[in-house]
mmCIF file of C-alpha atoms and ligand atoms in Angstrom:
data_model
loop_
_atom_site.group_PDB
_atom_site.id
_atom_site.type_symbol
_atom_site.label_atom_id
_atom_site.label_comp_id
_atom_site.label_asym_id
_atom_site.label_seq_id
_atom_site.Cartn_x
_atom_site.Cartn_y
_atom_site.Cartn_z
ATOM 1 C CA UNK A 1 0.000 0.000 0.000
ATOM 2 C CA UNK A 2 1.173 3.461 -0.565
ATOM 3 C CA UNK A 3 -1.454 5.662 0.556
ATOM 4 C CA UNK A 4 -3.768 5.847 3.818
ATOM 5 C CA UNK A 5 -6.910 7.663 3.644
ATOM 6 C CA UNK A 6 -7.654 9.489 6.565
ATOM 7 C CA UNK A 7 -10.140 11.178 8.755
ATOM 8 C CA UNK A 8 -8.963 14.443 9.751
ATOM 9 C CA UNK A 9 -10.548 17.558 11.555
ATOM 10 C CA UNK A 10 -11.426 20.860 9.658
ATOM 11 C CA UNK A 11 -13.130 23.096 12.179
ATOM 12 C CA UNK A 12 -14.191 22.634 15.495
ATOM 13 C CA UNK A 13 -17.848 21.675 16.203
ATOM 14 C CA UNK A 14 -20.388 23.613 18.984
ATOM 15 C CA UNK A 15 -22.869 21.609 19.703
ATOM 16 C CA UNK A 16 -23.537 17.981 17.873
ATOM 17 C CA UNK A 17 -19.904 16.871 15.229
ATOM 18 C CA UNK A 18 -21.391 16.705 12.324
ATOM 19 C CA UNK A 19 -19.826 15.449 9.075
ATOM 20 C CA UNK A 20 -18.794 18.895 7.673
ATOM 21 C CA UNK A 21 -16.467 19.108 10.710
ATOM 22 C CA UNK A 22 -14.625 16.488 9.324
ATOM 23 C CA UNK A 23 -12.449 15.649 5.799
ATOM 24 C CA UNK A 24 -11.436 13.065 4.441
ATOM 25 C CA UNK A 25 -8.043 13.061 2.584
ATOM 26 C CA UNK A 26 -5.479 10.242 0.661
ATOM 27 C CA UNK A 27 -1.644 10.432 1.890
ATOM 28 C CA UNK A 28 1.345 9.333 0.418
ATOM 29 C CA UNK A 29 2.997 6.921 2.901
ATOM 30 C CA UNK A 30 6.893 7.271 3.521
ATOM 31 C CA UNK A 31 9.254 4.139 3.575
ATOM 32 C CA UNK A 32 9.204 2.420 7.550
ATOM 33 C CA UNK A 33 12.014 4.201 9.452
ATOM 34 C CA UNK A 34 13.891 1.660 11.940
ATOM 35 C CA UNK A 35 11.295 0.593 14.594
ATOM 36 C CA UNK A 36 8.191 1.226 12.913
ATOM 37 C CA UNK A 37 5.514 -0.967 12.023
ATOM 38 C CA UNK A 38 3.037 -0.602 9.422
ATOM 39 C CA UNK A 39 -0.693 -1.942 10.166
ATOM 40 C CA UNK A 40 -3.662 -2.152 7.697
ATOM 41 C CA UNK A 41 -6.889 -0.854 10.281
ATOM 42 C CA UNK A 42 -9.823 -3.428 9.642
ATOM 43 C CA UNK A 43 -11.964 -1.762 12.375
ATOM 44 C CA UNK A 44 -11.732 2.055 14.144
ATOM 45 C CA UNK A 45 -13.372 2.418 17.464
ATOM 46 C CA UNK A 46 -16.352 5.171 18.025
ATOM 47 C CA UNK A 47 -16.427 6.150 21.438
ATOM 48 C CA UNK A 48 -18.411 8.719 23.150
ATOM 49 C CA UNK A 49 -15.319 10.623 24.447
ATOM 50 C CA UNK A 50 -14.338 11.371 21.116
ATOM 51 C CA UNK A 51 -16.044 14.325 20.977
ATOM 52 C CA UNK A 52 -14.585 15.996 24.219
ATOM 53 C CA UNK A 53 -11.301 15.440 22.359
ATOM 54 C CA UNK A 54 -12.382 18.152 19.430
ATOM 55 C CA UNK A 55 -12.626 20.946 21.961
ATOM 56 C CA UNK A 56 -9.066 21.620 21.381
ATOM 57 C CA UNK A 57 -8.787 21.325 25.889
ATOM 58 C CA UNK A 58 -9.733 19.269 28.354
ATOM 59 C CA UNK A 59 -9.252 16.131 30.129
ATOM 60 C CA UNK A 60 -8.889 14.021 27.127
ATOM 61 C CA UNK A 61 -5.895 14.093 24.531
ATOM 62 C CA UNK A 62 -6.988 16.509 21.606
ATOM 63 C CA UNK A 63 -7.171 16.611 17.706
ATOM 64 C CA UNK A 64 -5.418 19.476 15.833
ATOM 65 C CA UNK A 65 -7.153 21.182 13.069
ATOM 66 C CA UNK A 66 -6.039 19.383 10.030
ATOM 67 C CA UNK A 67 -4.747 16.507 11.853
ATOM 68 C CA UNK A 68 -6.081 12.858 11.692
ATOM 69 C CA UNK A 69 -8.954 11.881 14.398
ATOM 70 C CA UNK A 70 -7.545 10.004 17.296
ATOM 71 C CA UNK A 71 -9.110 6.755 17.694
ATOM 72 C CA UNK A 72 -8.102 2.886 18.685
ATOM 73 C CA UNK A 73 -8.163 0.170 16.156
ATOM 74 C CA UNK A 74 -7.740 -2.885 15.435
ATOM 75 C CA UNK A 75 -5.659 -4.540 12.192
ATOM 76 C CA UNK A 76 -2.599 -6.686 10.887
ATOM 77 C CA UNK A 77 1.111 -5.844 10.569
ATOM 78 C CA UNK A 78 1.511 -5.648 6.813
ATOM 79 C CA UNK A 79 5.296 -4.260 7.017
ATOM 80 C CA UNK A 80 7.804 -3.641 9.784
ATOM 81 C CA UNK A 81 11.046 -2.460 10.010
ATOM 82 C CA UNK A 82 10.950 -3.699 14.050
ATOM 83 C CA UNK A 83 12.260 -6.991 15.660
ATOM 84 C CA UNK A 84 9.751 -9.657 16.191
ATOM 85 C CA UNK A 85 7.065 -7.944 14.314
ATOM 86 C CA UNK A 86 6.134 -10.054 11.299
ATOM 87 C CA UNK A 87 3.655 -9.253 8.459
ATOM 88 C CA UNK A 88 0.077 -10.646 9.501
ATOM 89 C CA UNK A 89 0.076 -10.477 13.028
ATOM 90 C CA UNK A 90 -3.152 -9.706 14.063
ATOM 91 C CA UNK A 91 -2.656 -6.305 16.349
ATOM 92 C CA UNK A 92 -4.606 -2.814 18.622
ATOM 93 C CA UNK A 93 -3.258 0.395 19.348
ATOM 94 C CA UNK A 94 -3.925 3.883 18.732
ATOM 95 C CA UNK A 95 -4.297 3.982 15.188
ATOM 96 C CA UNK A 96 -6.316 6.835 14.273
ATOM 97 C CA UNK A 97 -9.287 7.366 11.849
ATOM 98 C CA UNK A 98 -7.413 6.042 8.946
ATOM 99 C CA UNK A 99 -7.185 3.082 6.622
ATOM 100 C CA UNK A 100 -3.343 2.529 6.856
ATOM 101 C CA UNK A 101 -1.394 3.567 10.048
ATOM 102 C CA UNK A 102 2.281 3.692 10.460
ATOM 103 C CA UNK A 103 3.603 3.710 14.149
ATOM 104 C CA UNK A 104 6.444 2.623 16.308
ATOM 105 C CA UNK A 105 6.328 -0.790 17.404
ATOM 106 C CA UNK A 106 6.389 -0.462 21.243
ATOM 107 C CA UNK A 107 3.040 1.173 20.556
ATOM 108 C CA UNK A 108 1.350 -2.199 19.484
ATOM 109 C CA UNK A 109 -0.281 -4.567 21.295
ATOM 110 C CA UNK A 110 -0.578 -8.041 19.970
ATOM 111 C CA UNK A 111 -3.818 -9.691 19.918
ATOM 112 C CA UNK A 112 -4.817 -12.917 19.935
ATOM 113 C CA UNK A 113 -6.975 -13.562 16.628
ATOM 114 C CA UNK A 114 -8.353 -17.299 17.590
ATOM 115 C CA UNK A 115 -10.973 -15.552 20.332
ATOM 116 C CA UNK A 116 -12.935 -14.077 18.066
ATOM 117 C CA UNK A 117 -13.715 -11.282 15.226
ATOM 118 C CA UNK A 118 -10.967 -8.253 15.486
ATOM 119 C CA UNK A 119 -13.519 -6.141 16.436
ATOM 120 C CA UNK A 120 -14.125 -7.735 19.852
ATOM 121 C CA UNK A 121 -10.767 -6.049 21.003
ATOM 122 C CA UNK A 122 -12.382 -3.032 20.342
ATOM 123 C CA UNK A 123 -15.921 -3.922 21.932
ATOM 124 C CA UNK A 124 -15.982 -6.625 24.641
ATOM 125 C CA UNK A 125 -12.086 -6.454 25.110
ATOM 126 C CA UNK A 126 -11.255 -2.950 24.566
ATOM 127 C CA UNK A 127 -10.164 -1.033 26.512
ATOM 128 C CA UNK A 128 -12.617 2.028 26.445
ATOM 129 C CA UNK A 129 -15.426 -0.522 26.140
ATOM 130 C CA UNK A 130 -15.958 -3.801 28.046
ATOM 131 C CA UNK A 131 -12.696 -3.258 29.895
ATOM 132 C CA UNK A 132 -14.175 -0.012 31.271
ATOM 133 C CA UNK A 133 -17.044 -1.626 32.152
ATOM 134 C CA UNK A 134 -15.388 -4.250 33.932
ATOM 135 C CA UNK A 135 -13.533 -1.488 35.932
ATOM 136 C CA UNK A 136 -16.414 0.152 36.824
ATOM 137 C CA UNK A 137 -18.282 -1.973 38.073
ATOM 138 C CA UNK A 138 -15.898 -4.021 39.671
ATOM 139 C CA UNK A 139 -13.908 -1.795 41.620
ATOM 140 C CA UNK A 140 -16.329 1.378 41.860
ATOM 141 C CA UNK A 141 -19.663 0.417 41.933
ATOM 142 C CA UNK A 142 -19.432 -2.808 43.455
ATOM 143 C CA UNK A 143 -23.083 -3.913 43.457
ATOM 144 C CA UNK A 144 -24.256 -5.697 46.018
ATOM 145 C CA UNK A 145 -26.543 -9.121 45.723
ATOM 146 C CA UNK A 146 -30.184 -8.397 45.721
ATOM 147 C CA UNK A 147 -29.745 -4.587 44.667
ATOM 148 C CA UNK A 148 -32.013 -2.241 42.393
ATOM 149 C CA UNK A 149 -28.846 -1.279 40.461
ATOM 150 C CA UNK A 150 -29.570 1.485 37.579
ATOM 151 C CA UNK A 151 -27.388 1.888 34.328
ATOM 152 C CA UNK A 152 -28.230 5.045 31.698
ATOM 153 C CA UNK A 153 -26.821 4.386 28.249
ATOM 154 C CA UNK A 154 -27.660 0.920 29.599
ATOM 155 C CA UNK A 155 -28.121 0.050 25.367
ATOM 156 C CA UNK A 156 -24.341 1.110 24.251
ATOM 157 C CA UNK A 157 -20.915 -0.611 24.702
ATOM 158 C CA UNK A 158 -20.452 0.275 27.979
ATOM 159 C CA UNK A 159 -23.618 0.736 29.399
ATOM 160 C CA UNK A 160 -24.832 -2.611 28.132
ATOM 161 C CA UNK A 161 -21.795 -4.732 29.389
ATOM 162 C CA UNK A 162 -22.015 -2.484 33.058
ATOM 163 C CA UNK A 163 -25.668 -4.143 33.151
ATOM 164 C CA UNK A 164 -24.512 -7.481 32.501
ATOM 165 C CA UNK A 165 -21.726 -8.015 34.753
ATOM 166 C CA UNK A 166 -24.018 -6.516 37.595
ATOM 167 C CA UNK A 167 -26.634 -8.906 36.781
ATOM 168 C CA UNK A 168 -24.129 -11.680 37.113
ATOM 169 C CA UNK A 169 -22.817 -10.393 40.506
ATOM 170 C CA UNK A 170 -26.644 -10.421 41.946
ATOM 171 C CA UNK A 171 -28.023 -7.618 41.320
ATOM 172 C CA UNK A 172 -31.674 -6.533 39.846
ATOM 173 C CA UNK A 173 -30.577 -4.440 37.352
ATOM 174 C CA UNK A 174 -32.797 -1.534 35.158
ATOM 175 C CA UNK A 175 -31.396 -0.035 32.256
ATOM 176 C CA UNK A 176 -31.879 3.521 30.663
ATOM 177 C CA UNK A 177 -31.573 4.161 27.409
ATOM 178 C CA UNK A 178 -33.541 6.175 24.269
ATOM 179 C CA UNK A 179 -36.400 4.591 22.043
ATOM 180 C CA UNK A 180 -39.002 1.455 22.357
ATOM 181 C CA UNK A 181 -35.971 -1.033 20.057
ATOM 182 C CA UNK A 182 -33.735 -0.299 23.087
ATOM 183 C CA UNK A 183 -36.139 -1.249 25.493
ATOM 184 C CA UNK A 184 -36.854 -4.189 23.963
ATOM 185 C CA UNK A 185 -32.961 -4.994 23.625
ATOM 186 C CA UNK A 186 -32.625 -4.384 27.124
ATOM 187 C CA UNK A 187 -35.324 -6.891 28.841
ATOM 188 C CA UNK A 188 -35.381 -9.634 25.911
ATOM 189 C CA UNK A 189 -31.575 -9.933 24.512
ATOM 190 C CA UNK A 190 -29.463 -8.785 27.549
ATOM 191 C CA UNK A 191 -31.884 -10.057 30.099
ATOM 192 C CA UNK A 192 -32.440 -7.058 32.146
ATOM 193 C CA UNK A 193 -35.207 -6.607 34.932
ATOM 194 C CA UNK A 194 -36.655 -3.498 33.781
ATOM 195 C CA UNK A 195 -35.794 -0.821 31.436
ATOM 196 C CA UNK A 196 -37.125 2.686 31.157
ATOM 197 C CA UNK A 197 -37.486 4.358 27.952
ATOM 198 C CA UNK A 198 -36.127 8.246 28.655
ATOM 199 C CA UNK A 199 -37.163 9.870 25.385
ATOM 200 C CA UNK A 200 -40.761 8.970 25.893
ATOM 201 C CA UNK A 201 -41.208 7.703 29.866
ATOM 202 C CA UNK A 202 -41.365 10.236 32.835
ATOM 203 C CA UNK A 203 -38.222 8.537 34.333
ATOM 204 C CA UNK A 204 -38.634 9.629 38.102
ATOM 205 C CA UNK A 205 -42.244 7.860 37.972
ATOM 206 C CA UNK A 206 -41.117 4.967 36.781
ATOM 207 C CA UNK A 207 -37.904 4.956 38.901
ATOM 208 C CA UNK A 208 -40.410 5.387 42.254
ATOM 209 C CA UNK A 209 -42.920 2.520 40.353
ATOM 210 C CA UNK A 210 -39.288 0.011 39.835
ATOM 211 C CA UNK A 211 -37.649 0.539 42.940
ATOM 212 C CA UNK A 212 -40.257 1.702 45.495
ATOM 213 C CA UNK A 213 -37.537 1.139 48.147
ATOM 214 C CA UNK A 214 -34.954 3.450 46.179
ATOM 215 C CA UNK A 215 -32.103 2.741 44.353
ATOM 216 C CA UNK A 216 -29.341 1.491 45.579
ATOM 217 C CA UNK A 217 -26.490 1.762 42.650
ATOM 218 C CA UNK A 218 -26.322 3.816 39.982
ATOM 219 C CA UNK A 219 -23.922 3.732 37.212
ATOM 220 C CA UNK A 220 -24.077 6.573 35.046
ATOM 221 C CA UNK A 221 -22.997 7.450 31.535
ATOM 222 C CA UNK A 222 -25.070 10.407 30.879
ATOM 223 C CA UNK A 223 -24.990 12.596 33.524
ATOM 224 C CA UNK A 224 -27.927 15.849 33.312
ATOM 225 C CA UNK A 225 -31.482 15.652 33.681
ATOM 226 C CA UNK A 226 -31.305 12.120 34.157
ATOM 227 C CA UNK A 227 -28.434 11.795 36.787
ATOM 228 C CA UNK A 228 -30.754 14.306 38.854
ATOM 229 C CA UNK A 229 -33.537 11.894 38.569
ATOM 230 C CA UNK A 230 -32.187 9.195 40.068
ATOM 231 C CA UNK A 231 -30.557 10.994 42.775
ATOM 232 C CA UNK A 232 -33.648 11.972 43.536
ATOM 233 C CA UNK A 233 -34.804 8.179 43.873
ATOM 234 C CA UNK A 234 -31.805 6.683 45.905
ATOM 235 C CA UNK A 235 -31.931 4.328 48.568
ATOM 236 C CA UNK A 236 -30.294 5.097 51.736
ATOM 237 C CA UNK A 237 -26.582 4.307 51.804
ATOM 238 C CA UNK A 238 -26.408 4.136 47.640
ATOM 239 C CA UNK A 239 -23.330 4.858 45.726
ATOM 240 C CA UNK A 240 -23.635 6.746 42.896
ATOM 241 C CA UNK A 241 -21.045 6.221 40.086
ATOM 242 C CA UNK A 242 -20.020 8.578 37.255
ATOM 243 C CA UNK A 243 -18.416 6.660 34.557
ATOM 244 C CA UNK A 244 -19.344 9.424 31.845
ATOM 245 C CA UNK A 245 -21.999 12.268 31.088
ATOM 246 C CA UNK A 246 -22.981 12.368 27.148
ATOM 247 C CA UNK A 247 -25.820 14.271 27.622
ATOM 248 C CA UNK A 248 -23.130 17.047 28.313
ATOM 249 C CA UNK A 249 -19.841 16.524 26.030
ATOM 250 C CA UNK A 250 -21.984 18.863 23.093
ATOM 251 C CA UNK A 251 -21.149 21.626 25.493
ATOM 252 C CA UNK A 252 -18.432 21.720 27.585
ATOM 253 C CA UNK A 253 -18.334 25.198 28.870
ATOM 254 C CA UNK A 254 -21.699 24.959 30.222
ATOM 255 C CA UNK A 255 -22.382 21.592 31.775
ATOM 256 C CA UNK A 256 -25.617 21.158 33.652
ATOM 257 C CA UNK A 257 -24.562 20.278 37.171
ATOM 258 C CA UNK A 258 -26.632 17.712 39.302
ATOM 259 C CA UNK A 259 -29.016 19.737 41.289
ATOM 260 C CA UNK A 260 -30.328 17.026 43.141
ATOM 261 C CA UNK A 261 -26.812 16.587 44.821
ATOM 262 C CA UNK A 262 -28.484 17.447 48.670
ATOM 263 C CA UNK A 263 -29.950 13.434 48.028
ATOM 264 C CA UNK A 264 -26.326 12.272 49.016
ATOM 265 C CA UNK A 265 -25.988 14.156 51.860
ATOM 266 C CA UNK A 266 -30.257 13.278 53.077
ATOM 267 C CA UNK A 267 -29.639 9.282 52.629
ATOM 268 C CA UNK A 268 -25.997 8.635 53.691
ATOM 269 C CA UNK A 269 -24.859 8.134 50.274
ATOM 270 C CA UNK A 270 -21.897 8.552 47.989
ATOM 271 C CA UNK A 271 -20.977 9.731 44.230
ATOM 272 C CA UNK A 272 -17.697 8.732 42.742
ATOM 273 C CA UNK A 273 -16.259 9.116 39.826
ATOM 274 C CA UNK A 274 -13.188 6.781 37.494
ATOM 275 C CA UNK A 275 -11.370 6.782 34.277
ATOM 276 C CA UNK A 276 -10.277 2.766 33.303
ATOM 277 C CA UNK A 277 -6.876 4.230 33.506
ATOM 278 C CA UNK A 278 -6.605 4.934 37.097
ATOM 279 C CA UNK A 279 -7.121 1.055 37.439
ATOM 280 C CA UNK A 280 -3.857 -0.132 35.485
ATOM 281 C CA UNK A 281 -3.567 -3.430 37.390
ATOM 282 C CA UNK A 282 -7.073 -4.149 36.849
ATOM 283 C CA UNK A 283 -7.092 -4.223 32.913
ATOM 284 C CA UNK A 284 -5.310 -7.699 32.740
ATOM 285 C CA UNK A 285 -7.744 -9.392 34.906
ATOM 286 C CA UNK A 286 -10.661 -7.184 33.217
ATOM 287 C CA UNK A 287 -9.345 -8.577 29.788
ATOM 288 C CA UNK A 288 -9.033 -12.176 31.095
ATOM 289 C CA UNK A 289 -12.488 -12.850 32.528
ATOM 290 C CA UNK A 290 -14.201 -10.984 29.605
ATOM 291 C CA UNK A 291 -12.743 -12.849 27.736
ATOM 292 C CA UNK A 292 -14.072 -16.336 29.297
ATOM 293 C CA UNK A 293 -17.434 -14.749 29.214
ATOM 294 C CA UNK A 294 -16.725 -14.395 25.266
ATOM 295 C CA UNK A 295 -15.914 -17.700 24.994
ATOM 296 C CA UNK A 296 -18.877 -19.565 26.959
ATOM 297 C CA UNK A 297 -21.327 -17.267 25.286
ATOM 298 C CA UNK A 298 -22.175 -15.773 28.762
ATOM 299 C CA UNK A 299 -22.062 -12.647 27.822
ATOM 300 C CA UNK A 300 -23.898 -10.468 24.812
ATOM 301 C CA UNK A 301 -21.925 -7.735 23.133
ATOM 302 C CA UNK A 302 -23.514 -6.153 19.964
ATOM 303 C CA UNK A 303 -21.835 -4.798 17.470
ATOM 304 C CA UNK A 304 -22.786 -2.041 15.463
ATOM 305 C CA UNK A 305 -20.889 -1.914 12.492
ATOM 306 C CA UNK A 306 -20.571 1.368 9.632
ATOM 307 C CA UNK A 307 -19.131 0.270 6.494
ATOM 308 C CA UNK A 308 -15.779 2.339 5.195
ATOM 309 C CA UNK A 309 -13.789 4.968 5.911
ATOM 310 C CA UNK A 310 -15.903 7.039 4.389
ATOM 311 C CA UNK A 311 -18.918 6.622 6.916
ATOM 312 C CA UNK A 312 -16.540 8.249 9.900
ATOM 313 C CA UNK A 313 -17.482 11.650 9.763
ATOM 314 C CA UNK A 314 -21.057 10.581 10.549
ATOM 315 C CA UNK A 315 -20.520 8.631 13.132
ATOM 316 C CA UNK A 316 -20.100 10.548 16.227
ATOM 317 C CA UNK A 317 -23.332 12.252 15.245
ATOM 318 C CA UNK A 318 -25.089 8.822 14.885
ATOM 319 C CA UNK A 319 -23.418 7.890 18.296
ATOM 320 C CA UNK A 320 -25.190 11.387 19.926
ATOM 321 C CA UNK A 321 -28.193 10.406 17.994
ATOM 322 C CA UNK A 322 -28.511 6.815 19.805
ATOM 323 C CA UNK A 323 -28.373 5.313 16.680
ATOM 324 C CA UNK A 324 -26.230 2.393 18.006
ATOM 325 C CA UNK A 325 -26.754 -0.601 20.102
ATOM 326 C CA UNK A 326 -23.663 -1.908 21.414
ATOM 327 C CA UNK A 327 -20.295 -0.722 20.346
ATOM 328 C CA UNK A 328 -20.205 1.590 17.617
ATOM 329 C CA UNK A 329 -17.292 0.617 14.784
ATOM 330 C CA UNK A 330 -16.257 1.958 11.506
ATOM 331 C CA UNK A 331 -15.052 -1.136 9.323
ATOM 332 C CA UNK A 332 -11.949 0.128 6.695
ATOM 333 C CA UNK A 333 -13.738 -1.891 3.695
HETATM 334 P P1 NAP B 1 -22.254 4.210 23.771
HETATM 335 O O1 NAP B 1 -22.918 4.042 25.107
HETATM 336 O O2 NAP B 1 -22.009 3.030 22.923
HETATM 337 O O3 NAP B 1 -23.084 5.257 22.911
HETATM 338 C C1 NAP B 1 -23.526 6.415 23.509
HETATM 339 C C2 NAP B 1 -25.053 6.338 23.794
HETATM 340 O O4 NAP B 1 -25.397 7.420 24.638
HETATM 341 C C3 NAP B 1 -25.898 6.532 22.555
HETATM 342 O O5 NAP B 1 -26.123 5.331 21.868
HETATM 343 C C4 NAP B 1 -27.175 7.116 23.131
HETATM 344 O O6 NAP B 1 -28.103 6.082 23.409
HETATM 345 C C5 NAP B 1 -26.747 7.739 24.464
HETATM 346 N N1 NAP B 1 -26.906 9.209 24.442
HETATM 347 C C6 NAP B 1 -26.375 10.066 23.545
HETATM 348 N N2 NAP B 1 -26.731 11.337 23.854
HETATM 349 C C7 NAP B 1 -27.508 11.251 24.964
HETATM 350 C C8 NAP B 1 -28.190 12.213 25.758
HETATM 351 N N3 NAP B 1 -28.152 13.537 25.476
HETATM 352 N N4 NAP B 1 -28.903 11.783 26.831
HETATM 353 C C9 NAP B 1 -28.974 10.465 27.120
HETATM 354 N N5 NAP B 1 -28.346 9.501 26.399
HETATM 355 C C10 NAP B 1 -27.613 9.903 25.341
HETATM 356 O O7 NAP B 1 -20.906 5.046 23.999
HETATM 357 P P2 NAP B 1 -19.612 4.620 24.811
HETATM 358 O O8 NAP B 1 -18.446 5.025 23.997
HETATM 359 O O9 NAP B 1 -19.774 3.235 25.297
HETATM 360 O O10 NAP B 1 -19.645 5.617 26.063
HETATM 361 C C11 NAP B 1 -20.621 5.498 27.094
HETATM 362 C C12 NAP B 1 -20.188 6.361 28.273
HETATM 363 O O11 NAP B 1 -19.017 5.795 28.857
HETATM 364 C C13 NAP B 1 -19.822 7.804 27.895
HETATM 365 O O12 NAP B 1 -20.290 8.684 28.899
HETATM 366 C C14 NAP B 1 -18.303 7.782 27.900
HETATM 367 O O13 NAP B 1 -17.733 9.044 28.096
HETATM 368 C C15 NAP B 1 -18.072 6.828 29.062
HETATM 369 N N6 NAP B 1 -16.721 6.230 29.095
HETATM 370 C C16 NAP B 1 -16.033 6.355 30.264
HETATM 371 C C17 NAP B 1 -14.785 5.784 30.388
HETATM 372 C C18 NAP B 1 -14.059 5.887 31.707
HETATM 373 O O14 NAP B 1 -12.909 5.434 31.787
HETATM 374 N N7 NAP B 1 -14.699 6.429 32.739
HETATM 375 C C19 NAP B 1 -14.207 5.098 29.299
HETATM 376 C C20 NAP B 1 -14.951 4.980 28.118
HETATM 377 C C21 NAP B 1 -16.229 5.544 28.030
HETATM 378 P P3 NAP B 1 -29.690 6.382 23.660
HETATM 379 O O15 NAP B 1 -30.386 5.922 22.429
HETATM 380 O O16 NAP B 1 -29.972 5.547 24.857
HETATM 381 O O17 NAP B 1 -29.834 7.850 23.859
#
C-alpha cells in the first residue's frame, strides 16, 4: 500500500460533530524508518469521548485542526522495520481514523486472533469498552446481591456490558436508554429486569414505580437531567457512580450540574467518579475474565458496524443520535 486515507478535523464543532467538521483526505505513505511498524486498520473504534477530544482542551488528549482523528483500532502488521514484528500479526493500538497507520512498534499490542472477530478487542475487550465496564463496576460500583442497580446508556458498549456483569454479581438491574428497540434490547436480549425508555417515559415515575424502596447503585454514563432523577430516587446508603456524562460533552463550557446533589448528603450516600486508567492493574484481569465470558457465550456484546472509511465523519453524530446498540465501529472496507 502506498497511501492511507484518513479522517482528519477541519473546524471545530459547537454543539452535535457533524460530518462537515470532518475531511477526508489520501496520503502518500513514507518508507518504515527503523522501529516502525506498518498496520492495515480493519476496524476504528467510536467512542463517546471522542467528541470531548475536538474541543481543542480538556481532560482528554486533543485533535489538531487538520490533523487525523484520534481513535483505537484494530488490524494486521503488513510491514515492519521492528524486531519480532512479522507481516500478519493480528494487532490494537492507537491507530487513528485512517485506513493505513504507520507507528512505532512499542506502541502495538498483539492480539490474539483465535478468540474471536478483530472487532471484539475493540468492543468486549477494549479497553474504552468492556474493559471499562469491567472497571467500573468491579472496583467502583461494586453492586451488592439483591440490589435495584440502575445503568443510563444501559443500550451502548459500555452501558450494556455495566448491566450485565451486575446482573451476574446479583443484582436486579434496570437499564436507561432512548427509544421502544432499546427497550426491547434491554429486557429480551441482555436479560435485564426493567428498562425505562427516557425519550418517551417520565423517568422519576417509573424509577419510584421500579424501585419503590430506592435505588441502591447507579452507574451513570449520561450525567444531566437524568443523573438528577435518580438521585432523587436513591436508597439510603447508595453509591452513585459517574463513569461518563454524554448528555453534556456537546457543550463543555456549560455543563448542567446535578441539582439534586443534597440526596447524598439526606440518605448517607456517595458519588464517585473513574477513568479505566486509574485502574492499570485491573485491565489484565478485566481482559481475562471478559474474555471467558466471550468464549462460553455468557455474555452479549452487539456490534454495530458502519461500512468504510468514508462513513466516519457521521458517526459521532449517529453515536449522539442513539443510533447504536452496542459498540459503535467503523469497518476500513
Ligand atoms: P455508547 O454508550 O455506545 O453510545 C452512547 C449512547 O449514549 C448513545 O447510543 C445514546 O443512546 C446515548 N446518548 C447520547 N446522547 C444522549 C443524551 N443527550 N442523553 C442520554 N443519552 C444519550 O458510547 P460509549 O463510547 O460506550 O460511552 C458510554 C459512556 O461511557 C460515555 O459517557 C463515555 O464518556 C463513558 N466512558 C467512560 C470511560 C471511563 O474510563 N470512565 C471510558 C470509556 C467511556 P440512547 O439511544 O440511549 O440515547
Amino acid at each position: 500500500m502506498t497511501t492511507t486515507r484518513r479522517v482528519t478535523l477541519a473546524r471545530r464543532p459547537t454543539g452535535t460533530a457533524t460530518p462537515d467538521h470532518f475531511v477526508i483526505e489520501d496520503v502518500e505513505l513514507d518508507d518504515l524508518e527503523p522501529g516502525q511498524v506498518r498496520v492495515a486498520v480493519e476496524y476504528i473504534s467510536v467512542d463517546a469521548g471522542t467528541r470531548t477530544m475536538l474541543r481543542g482542551e480538556g481532560f482528554h488528549m486533543q485533535v489538531g485542526i487538520g490533523e487525523t482523528i484520534l481513535a483505537g483500532g484494530v488490524g494486521r502488521v503488513i510491514e515492519s522495520a521492528a524486531e519480532g514484528w512479522e507481516a500478519g500479526q493480528a494487532v490494537t493500538g492507537g491507530f487513528g481514523a485512517q485506513t493505513v497507520a504507520t507507528v512505532p512498534a512499542a506502541h502495538l499490542v498483539r492480539v490474539d486472533d483465535s478468540l474471536g472477530p478483530l472487532s471484539l478487542h475493540l468492543g468486549l475487550l477494549g479497553g474504552s469498552s468492556g474493559v471499562t465496564a469491567w472497571i467500573g463496576i468491579r472496583e467502583v460500583a461494586k453492586p451488592q446481591p439483591g440490589d435495584d442497580f440502575v445503568v443510563s446508556a444501559a443500550a451502548g458498549a459500555v452501558g450494556s456490558i455495566a448491566g450485565q456483569i451486575a446482573q451476574r454479581d446479583g443484582a436486579r438491574v434496570i437499564g436507561i436508554a432512548g427509544g421502544p428497540d432499546k427497550v426491547r434490547h434491554l429486557i429480551d436480549t441482555l436479560g435485564f429486569e426493567a428498562a425505562i425508555d427516557y425519550k418517551n417515559d417520565d423517568v422519576g415515575a417509573r424509577l419510584k414505580e421500579l424501585c419503590p424502596d430506592g435505588v441502591n447503585g447507579f452507574f451513570d454514563n449520561v450525567g444531566g437531567p437524568i443523573l438528577d432523577a435518580v438521585l432523587d430516587n436513591i436508597a439510603m446508603h447508595a453509591r452513585v457512580t459517574i463513569c461518563g456524562a454524554i448528555s453534556q460533552y456537546d457543550d463543555m463550557d456549560d455543563i448542567t450540574g446535578p441539582s439534586m446533589y443534597l440526596r447524598l448528603a439526606e440518605r448517607q450516600s456517595r458519588m464517585e467518579g473513574f477513568a479505566f486508567f486509574h485502574f492499570p492493574q485491573s485491565i489484565e484481569p478485566a481482559m481475562r475474565e471478559l474474555a471467558e465470558w466471550a468464549d462460553d457465550g455468557s455474555i452479549v456484546m452487539t456490534e454495530h458496524v458502519l461500512e468504510g472509511i468514508d462513513r466516519y465523519p457521521e458517526a459521532i453524530q449517529f453515536m449522539f443520535e442513539g443510533g447504536n446498540i452496542g459498540k459503535l465501529l467503523v469497518s476500513t472496507v
